[in-house]
């Protein structure tokens, strides 16, 4: 069973670009050469994106492979398939990594235990319920990444396939 997804490197310092390619190649099992273009939203940074195809779980492996670089902004998505829900990972230097399960139409699916925990914190600790739900939906990451997404419209996309 395979799934498809997209890796968006929204911003990376030039010195990290070859390391990103090596990390992605290590996950996909094929040589990777990304088409890097300047990121107008962050002078001195570069962006790239490509579509991939691989086993379910590939998105989490890609996100993990890129996780250690604090100067990078990226997102990894995977489509749902017969054996797995879809996924979305977003990472920013200030917020760290966000993970969400996504449904067939791209909606974020929040597990009931996470909703119960948010309700409990709101009731017992007086936390802001709206802010807690916003965080569950990844809004802080979306807010920070939006200028970088917009700056990348029209960028080339390349398909890569995982070697099985």
JSON list of C-alpha atoms in Angstrom, two decimals:
[
{"chain": "A", "resi": 1, "resn": "UNK", "atom": "CA", "xyz": [0.00, 0.00, 0.00]},
{"chain": "A", "resi": 2, "resn": "UNK", "atom": "CA", "xyz": [1.32, 3.46, -0.86]},
{"chain": "A", "resi": 3, "resn": "UNK", "atom": "CA", "xyz": [0.32, 7.01, -0.14]},
{"chain": "A", "resi": 4, "resn": "UNK", "atom": "CA", "xyz": [1.28, 10.34, -1.65]},
{"chain": "A", "resi": 5, "resn": "UNK", "atom": "CA", "xyz": [2.28, 13.58, -0.08]},
{"chain": "A", "resi": 6, "resn": "UNK", "atom": "CA", "xyz": [4.12, 16.85, -0.44]},
{"chain": "A", "resi": 7, "resn": "UNK", "atom": "CA", "xyz": [7.15, 18.25, 1.36]},
{"chain": "A", "resi": 8, "resn": "UNK", "atom": "CA", "xyz": [7.27, 22.04, 1.52]},
{"chain": "A", "resi": 9, "resn": "UNK", "atom": "CA", "xyz": [10.54, 23.57, 2.66]},
{"chain": "A", "resi": 10, "resn": "UNK", "atom": "CA", "xyz": [9.28, 27.11, 3.25]},
{"chain": "A", "resi": 11, "resn": "UNK", "atom": "CA", "xyz": [12.60, 28.57, 4.34]},
{"chain": "A", "resi": 12, "resn": "UNK", "atom": "CA", "xyz": [16.08, 27.20, 4.90]},
{"chain": "A", "resi": 13, "resn": "UNK", "atom": "CA", "xyz": [19.47, 28.92, 5.03]},
{"chain": "A", "resi": 14, "resn": "UNK", "atom": "CA", "xyz": [21.53, 28.12, 1.94]},
{"chain": "A", "resi": 15, "resn": "UNK", "atom": "CA", "xyz": [24.03, 26.08, 3.98]},
{"chain": "A", "resi": 16, "resn": "UNK", "atom": "CA", "xyz": [21.26, 23.66, 5.02]},
{"chain": "A", "resi": 17, "resn": "UNK", "atom": "CA", "xyz": [19.95, 22.96, 1.50]},
{"chain": "A", "resi": 18, "resn": "UNK", "atom": "CA", "xyz": [22.29, 20.04, 0.68]},
{"chain": "A", "resi": 19, "resn": "UNK", "atom": "CA", "xyz": [21.69, 18.56, 4.14]},
{"chain": "A", "resi": 20, "resn": "UNK", "atom": "CA", "xyz": [17.94, 18.68, 3.54]},
{"chain": "A", "resi": 21, "resn": "UNK", "atom": "CA", "xyz": [18.40, 16.81, 0.26]},
{"chain": "A", "resi": 22, "resn": "UNK", "atom": "CA", "xyz": [20.54, 14.15, 1.98]},
{"chain": "A", "resi": 23, "resn": "UNK", "atom": "CA", "xyz": [18.01, 13.72, 4.79]},
{"chain": "A", "resi": 24, "resn": "UNK", "atom": "CA", "xyz": [15.11, 13.36, 2.35]},
{"chain": "A", "resi": 25, "resn": "UNK", "atom": "CA", "xyz": [17.10, 10.94, 0.19]},
{"chain": "A", "resi": 26, "resn": "UNK", "atom": "CA", "xyz": [17.81, 8.85, 3.28]},
{"chain": "A", "resi": 27, "resn": "UNK", "atom": "CA", "xyz": [14.08, 8.51, 3.96]},
{"chain": "A", "resi": 28, "resn": "UNK", "atom": "CA", "xyz": [12.96, 7.94, 0.36]},
{"chain": "A", "resi": 29, "resn": "UNK", "atom": "CA", "xyz": [15.85, 5.71, -0.67]},
{"chain": "A", "resi": 30, "resn": "UNK", "atom": "CA", "xyz": [16.54, 7.63, -3.88]},
{"chain": "A", "resi": 31, "resn": "UNK", "atom": "CA", "xyz": [18.90, 10.45, -4.81]},
{"chain": "A", "resi": 32, "resn": "UNK", "atom": "CA", "xyz": [17.21, 13.82, -4.28]},
{"chain": "A", "resi": 33, "resn": "UNK", "atom": "CA", "xyz": [18.06, 17.09, -6.00]},
{"chain": "A", "resi": 34, "resn": "UNK", "atom": "CA", "xyz": [15.56, 19.81, -5.16]},
{"chain": "A", "resi": 35, "resn": "UNK", "atom": "CA", "xyz": [14.90, 22.93, -7.22]},
{"chain": "A", "resi": 36, "resn": "UNK", "atom": "CA", "xyz": [15.76, 25.63, -4.69]},
{"chain": "A", "resi": 37, "resn": "UNK", "atom": "CA", "xyz": [14.48, 29.15, -5.23]},
{"chain": "A", "resi": 38, "resn": "UNK", "atom": "CA", "xyz": [14.92, 32.26, -3.12]},
{"chain": "A", "resi": 39, "resn": "UNK", "atom": "CA", "xyz": [12.35, 32.79, -0.38]},
{"chain": "A", "resi": 40, "resn": "UNK", "atom": "CA", "xyz": [11.22, 36.43, -0.68]},
{"chain": "A", "resi": 41, "resn": "UNK", "atom": "CA", "xyz": [9.61, 36.33, 2.79]},
{"chain": "A", "resi": 42, "resn": "UNK", "atom": "CA", "xyz": [13.03, 35.61, 4.41]},
{"chain": "A", "resi": 43, "resn": "UNK", "atom": "CA", "xyz": [16.05, 37.21, 2.73]},
{"chain": "A", "resi": 44, "resn": "UNK", "atom": "CA", "xyz": [18.99, 34.81, 2.64]},
{"chain": "A", "resi": 45, "resn": "UNK", "atom": "CA", "xyz": [16.71, 31.77, 2.81]},
{"chain": "A", "resi": 46, "resn": "UNK", "atom": "CA", "xyz": [15.65, 29.33, 0.12]},
{"chain": "A", "resi": 47, "resn": "UNK", "atom": "CA", "xyz": [12.55, 27.27, -0.51]},
{"chain": "A", "resi": 48, "resn": "UNK", "atom": "CA", "xyz": [11.69, 24.06, -2.35]},
{"chain": "A", "resi": 49, "resn": "UNK", "atom": "CA", "xyz": [8.78, 21.69, -2.64]},
{"chain": "A", "resi": 50, "resn": "UNK", "atom": "CA", "xyz": [8.14, 18.33, -4.16]},
{"chain": "A", "resi": 51, "resn": "UNK", "atom": "CA", "xyz": [5.59, 15.56, -4.18]},
{"chain": "A", "resi": 52, "resn": "UNK", "atom": "CA", "xyz": [6.51, 12.09, -3.02]},
{"chain": "A", "resi": 53, "resn": "UNK", "atom": "CA", "xyz": [5.00, 8.62, -3.03]},
{"chain": "A", "resi": 54, "resn": "UNK", "atom": "CA", "xyz": [5.80, 5.98, -0.42]},
{"chain": "A", "resi": 55, "resn": "UNK", "atom": "CA", "xyz": [4.57, 3.75, 2.36]},
{"chain": "A", "resi": 56, "resn": "UNK", "atom": "CA", "xyz": [2.19, 5.10, 4.99]},
{"chain": "A", "resi": 57, "resn": "UNK", "atom": "CA", "xyz": [4.37, 6.66, 7.68]},
{"chain": "A", "resi": 58, "resn": "UNK", "atom": "CA", "xyz": [6.73, 8.30, 5.19]},
{"chain": "A", "resi": 59, "resn": "UNK", "atom": "CA", "xyz": [5.48, 11.77, 6.20]},
{"chain": "A", "resi": 60, "resn": "UNK", "atom": "CA", "xyz": [6.45, 11.15, 9.82]},
{"chain": "A", "resi": 61, "resn": "UNK", "atom": "CA", "xyz": [9.87, 9.86, 8.75]},
{"chain": "A", "resi": 62, "resn": "UNK", "atom": "CA", "xyz": [10.45, 12.98, 6.64]},
{"chain": "A", "resi": 63, "resn": "UNK", "atom": "CA", "xyz": [9.34, 15.28, 9.47]},
{"chain": "A", "resi": 64, "resn": "UNK", "atom": "CA", "xyz": [11.62, 13.43, 11.90]},
{"chain": "A", "resi": 65, "resn": "UNK", "atom": "CA", "xyz": [14.59, 13.60, 9.53]},
{"chain": "A", "resi": 66, "resn": "UNK", "atom": "CA", "xyz": [14.22, 17.39, 9.30]},
{"chain": "A", "resi": 67, "resn": "UNK", "atom": "CA", "xyz": [13.29, 18.02, 12.93]},
{"chain": "A", "resi": 68, "resn": "UNK", "atom": "CA", "xyz": [16.71, 18.90, 14.32]},
{"chain": "A", "resi": 69, "resn": "UNK", "atom": "CA", "xyz": [17.34, 22.02, 12.22]},
{"chain": "A", "resi": 70, "resn": "UNK", "atom": "CA", "xyz": [16.01, 24.99, 14.14]},
{"chain": "A", "resi": 71, "resn": "UNK", "atom": "CA", "xyz": [16.50, 27.55, 11.36]},
{"chain": "A", "resi": 72, "resn": "UNK", "atom": "CA", "xyz": [14.08, 25.87, 8.96]},
{"chain": "A", "resi": 73, "resn": "UNK", "atom": "CA", "xyz": [10.34, 26.18, 8.31]},
{"chain": "A", "resi": 74, "resn": "UNK", "atom": "CA", "xyz": [8.69, 23.22, 6.64]},
{"chain": "A", "resi": 75, "resn": "UNK", "atom": "CA", "xyz": [5.52, 21.20, 6.23]},
{"chain": "A", "resi": 76, "resn": "UNK", "atom": "CA", "xyz": [4.98, 17.58, 5.26]},
{"chain": "A", "resi": 77, "resn": "UNK", "atom": "CA", "xyz": [1.61, 16.22, 4.23]},
{"chain": "A", "resi": 78, "resn": "UNK", "atom": "CA", "xyz": [0.38, 12.77, 3.28]},
{"chain": "A", "resi": 79, "resn": "UNK", "atom": "CA", "xyz": [-2.93, 11.72, 1.82]},
{"chain": "A", "resi": 80, "resn": "UNK", "atom": "CA", "xyz": [-5.10, 9.12, 3.53]},
{"chain": "A", "resi": 81, "resn": "UNK", "atom": "CA", "xyz": [-5.02, 5.65, 2.01]},
{"chain": "A", "resi": 82, "resn": "UNK", "atom": "CA", "xyz": [-6.77, 2.33, 2.67]},
{"chain": "A", "resi": 83, "resn": "UNK", "atom": "CA", "xyz": [-4.52, 1.53, 5.64]},
{"chain": "A", "resi": 84, "resn": "UNK", "atom": "CA", "xyz": [-3.83, 4.95, 7.17]},
{"chain": "A", "resi": 85, "resn": "UNK", "atom": "CA", "xyz": [-5.30, 8.37, 7.82]},
{"chain": "A", "resi": 86, "resn": "UNK", "atom": "CA", "xyz": [-3.64, 11.39, 6.26]},
{"chain": "A", "resi": 87, "resn": "UNK", "atom": "CA", "xyz": [-1.12, 13.45, 8.18]},
{"chain": "A", "resi": 88, "resn": "UNK", "atom": "CA", "xyz": [0.19, 16.97, 8.36]},
{"chain": "A", "resi": 89, "resn": "UNK", "atom": "CA", "xyz": [3.39, 18.10, 10.04]},
{"chain": "A", "resi": 90, "resn": "UNK", "atom": "CA", "xyz": [4.32, 21.77, 10.35]},
{"chain": "A", "resi": 91, "resn": "UNK", "atom": "CA", "xyz": [7.52, 23.10, 11.87]},
{"chain": "A", "resi": 92, "resn": "UNK", "atom": "CA", "xyz": [8.77, 26.58, 12.68]},
{"chain": "A", "resi": 93, "resn": "UNK", "atom": "CA", "xyz": [11.82, 27.74, 14.64]},
{"chain": "A", "resi": 94, "resn": "UNK", "atom": "CA", "xyz": [9.74, 29.41, 17.33]},
{"chain": "A", "resi": 95, "resn": "UNK", "atom": "CA", "xyz": [6.93, 26.88, 17.72]},
{"chain": "A", "resi": 96, "resn": "UNK", "atom": "CA", "xyz": [8.61, 23.55, 17.03]},
{"chain": "A", "resi": 97, "resn": "UNK", "atom": "CA", "xyz": [6.66, 20.78, 15.33]},
{"chain": "A", "resi": 98, "resn": "UNK", "atom": "CA", "xyz": [2.91, 20.34, 14.99]},
{"chain": "A", "resi": 99, "resn": "UNK", "atom": "CA", "xyz": [1.25, 17.08, 13.98]},
{"chain": "A", "resi": 100, "resn": "UNK", "atom": "CA", "xyz": [-2.34, 16.47, 12.95]},
{"chain": "A", "resi": 101, "resn": "UNK", "atom": "CA", "xyz": [-4.28, 13.57, 11.52]},
{"chain": "A", "resi": 102, "resn": "UNK", "atom": "CA", "xyz": [-6.23, 14.57, 8.42]},
{"chain": "A", "resi": 103, "resn": "UNK", "atom": "CA", "xyz": [-9.31, 13.11, 6.79]},
{"chain": "A", "resi": 104, "resn": "UNK", "atom": "CA", "xyz": [-10.08, 12.46, 3.16]},
{"chain": "A", "resi": 105, "resn": "UNK", "atom": "CA", "xyz": [-10.96, 16.13, 2.51]},
{"chain": "A", "resi": 106, "resn": "UNK", "atom": "CA", "xyz": [-7.92, 17.53, 4.35]},
{"chain": "A", "resi": 107, "resn": "UNK", "atom": "CA", "xyz": [-9.80, 18.39, 7.54]},
{"chain": "A", "resi": 108, "resn": "UNK", "atom": "CA", "xyz": [-7.88, 18.03, 10.79]},
{"chain": "A", "resi": 109, "resn": "UNK", "atom": "CA", "xyz": [-9.28, 15.20, 12.90]},
{"chain": "A", "resi": 110, "resn": "UNK", "atom": "CA", "xyz": [-8.87, 15.78, 16.63]},
{"chain": "A", "resi": 111, "resn": "UNK", "atom": "CA", "xyz": [-8.94, 12.62, 18.76]},
{"chain": "A", "resi": 112, "resn": "UNK", "atom": "CA", "xyz": [-11.49, 12.68, 21.56]},
{"chain": "A", "resi": 113, "resn": "UNK", "atom": "CA", "xyz": [-8.87, 12.25, 24.30]},
{"chain": "A", "resi": 114, "resn": "UNK", "atom": "CA", "xyz": [-7.17, 15.49, 23.19]},
{"chain": "A", "resi": 115, "resn": "UNK", "atom": "CA", "xyz": [-10.52, 17.31, 23.20]},
{"chain": "A", "resi": 116, "resn": "UNK", "atom": "CA", "xyz": [-11.30, 15.95, 26.66]},
{"chain": "A", "resi": 117, "resn": "UNK", "atom": "CA", "xyz": [-7.90, 17.10, 27.94]},
{"chain": "A", "resi": 118, "resn": "UNK", "atom": "CA", "xyz": [-8.52, 20.62, 26.59]},
{"chain": "A", "resi": 119, "resn": "UNK", "atom": "CA", "xyz": [-11.95, 20.75, 28.21]},
{"chain": "A", "resi": 120, "resn": "UNK", "atom": "CA", "xyz": [-10.51, 19.53, 31.50]},
{"chain": "A", "resi": 121, "resn": "UNK", "atom": "CA", "xyz": [-7.73, 22.17, 31.46]},
{"chain": "A", "resi": 122, "resn": "UNK", "atom": "CA", "xyz": [-10.27, 24.88, 30.67]},
{"chain": "A", "resi": 123, "resn": "UNK", "atom": "CA", "xyz": [-12.49, 23.78, 33.53]},
{"chain": "A", "resi": 124, "resn": "UNK", "atom": "CA", "xyz": [-9.83, 23.01, 36.16]},
{"chain": "A", "resi": 125, "resn": "UNK", "atom": "CA", "xyz": [-7.06, 25.47, 35.30]},
{"chain": "A", "resi": 126, "resn": "UNK", "atom": "CA", "xyz": [-9.07, 28.23, 33.68]},
{"chain": "A", "resi": 127, "resn": "UNK", "atom": "CA", "xyz": [-7.20, 28.02, 30.38]},
{"chain": "A", "resi": 128, "resn": "UNK", "atom": "CA", "xyz": [-8.70, 29.78, 27.37]},
{"chain": "A", "resi": 129, "resn": "UNK", "atom": "CA", "xyz": [-10.78, 27.15, 25.56]},
{"chain": "A", "resi": 130, "resn": "UNK", "atom": "CA", "xyz": [-10.69, 29.02, 22.24]},
{"chain": "A", "resi": 131, "resn": "UNK", "atom": "CA", "xyz": [-6.89, 29.30, 22.36]},
{"chain": "A", "resi": 132, "resn": "UNK", "atom": "CA", "xyz": [-6.57, 25.62, 23.28]},
{"chain": "A", "resi": 133, "resn": "UNK", "atom": "CA", "xyz": [-8.76, 24.51, 20.36]},
{"chain": "A", "resi": 134, "resn": "UNK", "atom": "CA", "xyz": [-6.93, 26.90, 18.05]},
{"chain": "A", "resi": 135, "resn": "UNK", "atom": "CA", "xyz": [-3.66, 25.21, 19.05]},
{"chain": "A", "resi": 136, "resn": "UNK", "atom": "CA", "xyz": [-5.18, 21.75, 18.42]},
{"chain": "A", "resi": 137, "resn": "UNK", "atom": "CA", "xyz": [-6.01, 22.91, 14.90]},
{"chain": "A", "resi": 138, "resn": "UNK", "atom": "CA", "xyz": [-2.48, 24.24, 14.32]},
{"chain": "A", "resi": 139, "resn": "UNK", "atom": "CA", "xyz": [-3.49, 27.88, 13.99]},
{"chain": "A", "resi": 140, "resn": "UNK", "atom": "CA", "xyz": [-0.27, 29.30, 15.50]},
{"chain": "A", "resi": 141, "resn": "UNK", "atom": "CA", "xyz": [1.74, 27.33, 12.91]},
{"chain": "A", "resi": 142, "resn": "UNK", "atom": "CA", "xyz": [-0.57, 28.40, 10.08]},
{"chain": "A", "resi": 143, "resn": "UNK", "atom": "CA", "xyz": [-0.28, 32.04, 11.16]},
{"chain": "A", "resi": 144, "resn": "UNK", "atom": "CA", "xyz": [3.52, 31.89, 11.14]},
{"chain": "A", "resi": 145, "resn": "UNK", "atom": "CA", "xyz": [3.81, 29.91, 7.89]},
{"chain": "A", "resi": 146, "resn": "UNK", "atom": "CA", "xyz": [1.23, 31.79, 5.83]},
{"chain": "A", "resi": 147, "resn": "UNK", "atom": "CA", "xyz": [3.61, 34.52, 4.55]},
{"chain": "A", "resi": 148, "resn": "UNK", "atom": "CA", "xyz": [6.05, 31.79, 3.49]},
{"chain": "A", "resi": 149, "resn": "UNK", "atom": "CA", "xyz": [3.33, 29.77, 1.74]},
{"chain": "A", "resi": 150, "resn": "UNK", "atom": "CA", "xyz": [2.13, 32.81, -0.17]},
{"chain": "A", "resi": 151, "resn": "UNK", "atom": "CA", "xyz": [5.67, 33.67, -1.25]},
{"chain": "A", "resi": 152, "resn": "UNK", "atom": "CA", "xyz": [5.99, 30.20, -2.76]},
{"chain": "A", "resi": 153, "resn": "UNK", "atom": "CA", "xyz": [2.97, 30.21, -5.04]},
{"chain": "A", "resi": 154, "resn": "UNK", "atom": "CA", "xyz": [3.88, 29.09, -8.53]},
{"chain": "A", "resi": 155, "resn": "UNK", "atom": "CA", "xyz": [7.00, 27.20, -7.43]},
{"chain": "A", "resi": 156, "resn": "UNK", "atom": "CA", "xyz": [7.86, 24.04, -9.39]},
{"chain": "A", "resi": 157, "resn": "UNK", "atom": "CA", "xyz": [6.82, 20.66, -7.97]},
{"chain": "A", "resi": 158, "resn": "UNK", "atom": "CA", "xyz": [8.75, 17.44, -8.58]},
{"chain": "A", "resi": 159, "resn": "UNK", "atom": "CA", "xyz": [7.45, 13.89, -7.96]},
{"chain": "A", "resi": 160, "resn": "UNK", "atom": "CA", "xyz": [9.73, 11.46, -6.09]},
{"chain": "A", "resi": 161, "resn": "UNK", "atom": "CA", "xyz": [9.00, 7.82, -5.35]},
{"chain": "A", "resi": 162, "resn": "UNK", "atom": "CA", "xyz": [10.24, 5.76, -2.43]},
{"chain": "A", "resi": 163, "resn": "UNK", "atom": "CA", "xyz": [12.25, 2.67, -3.31]},
{"chain": "A", "resi": 164, "resn": "UNK", "atom": "CA", "xyz": [10.59, -0.38, -1.73]}
]
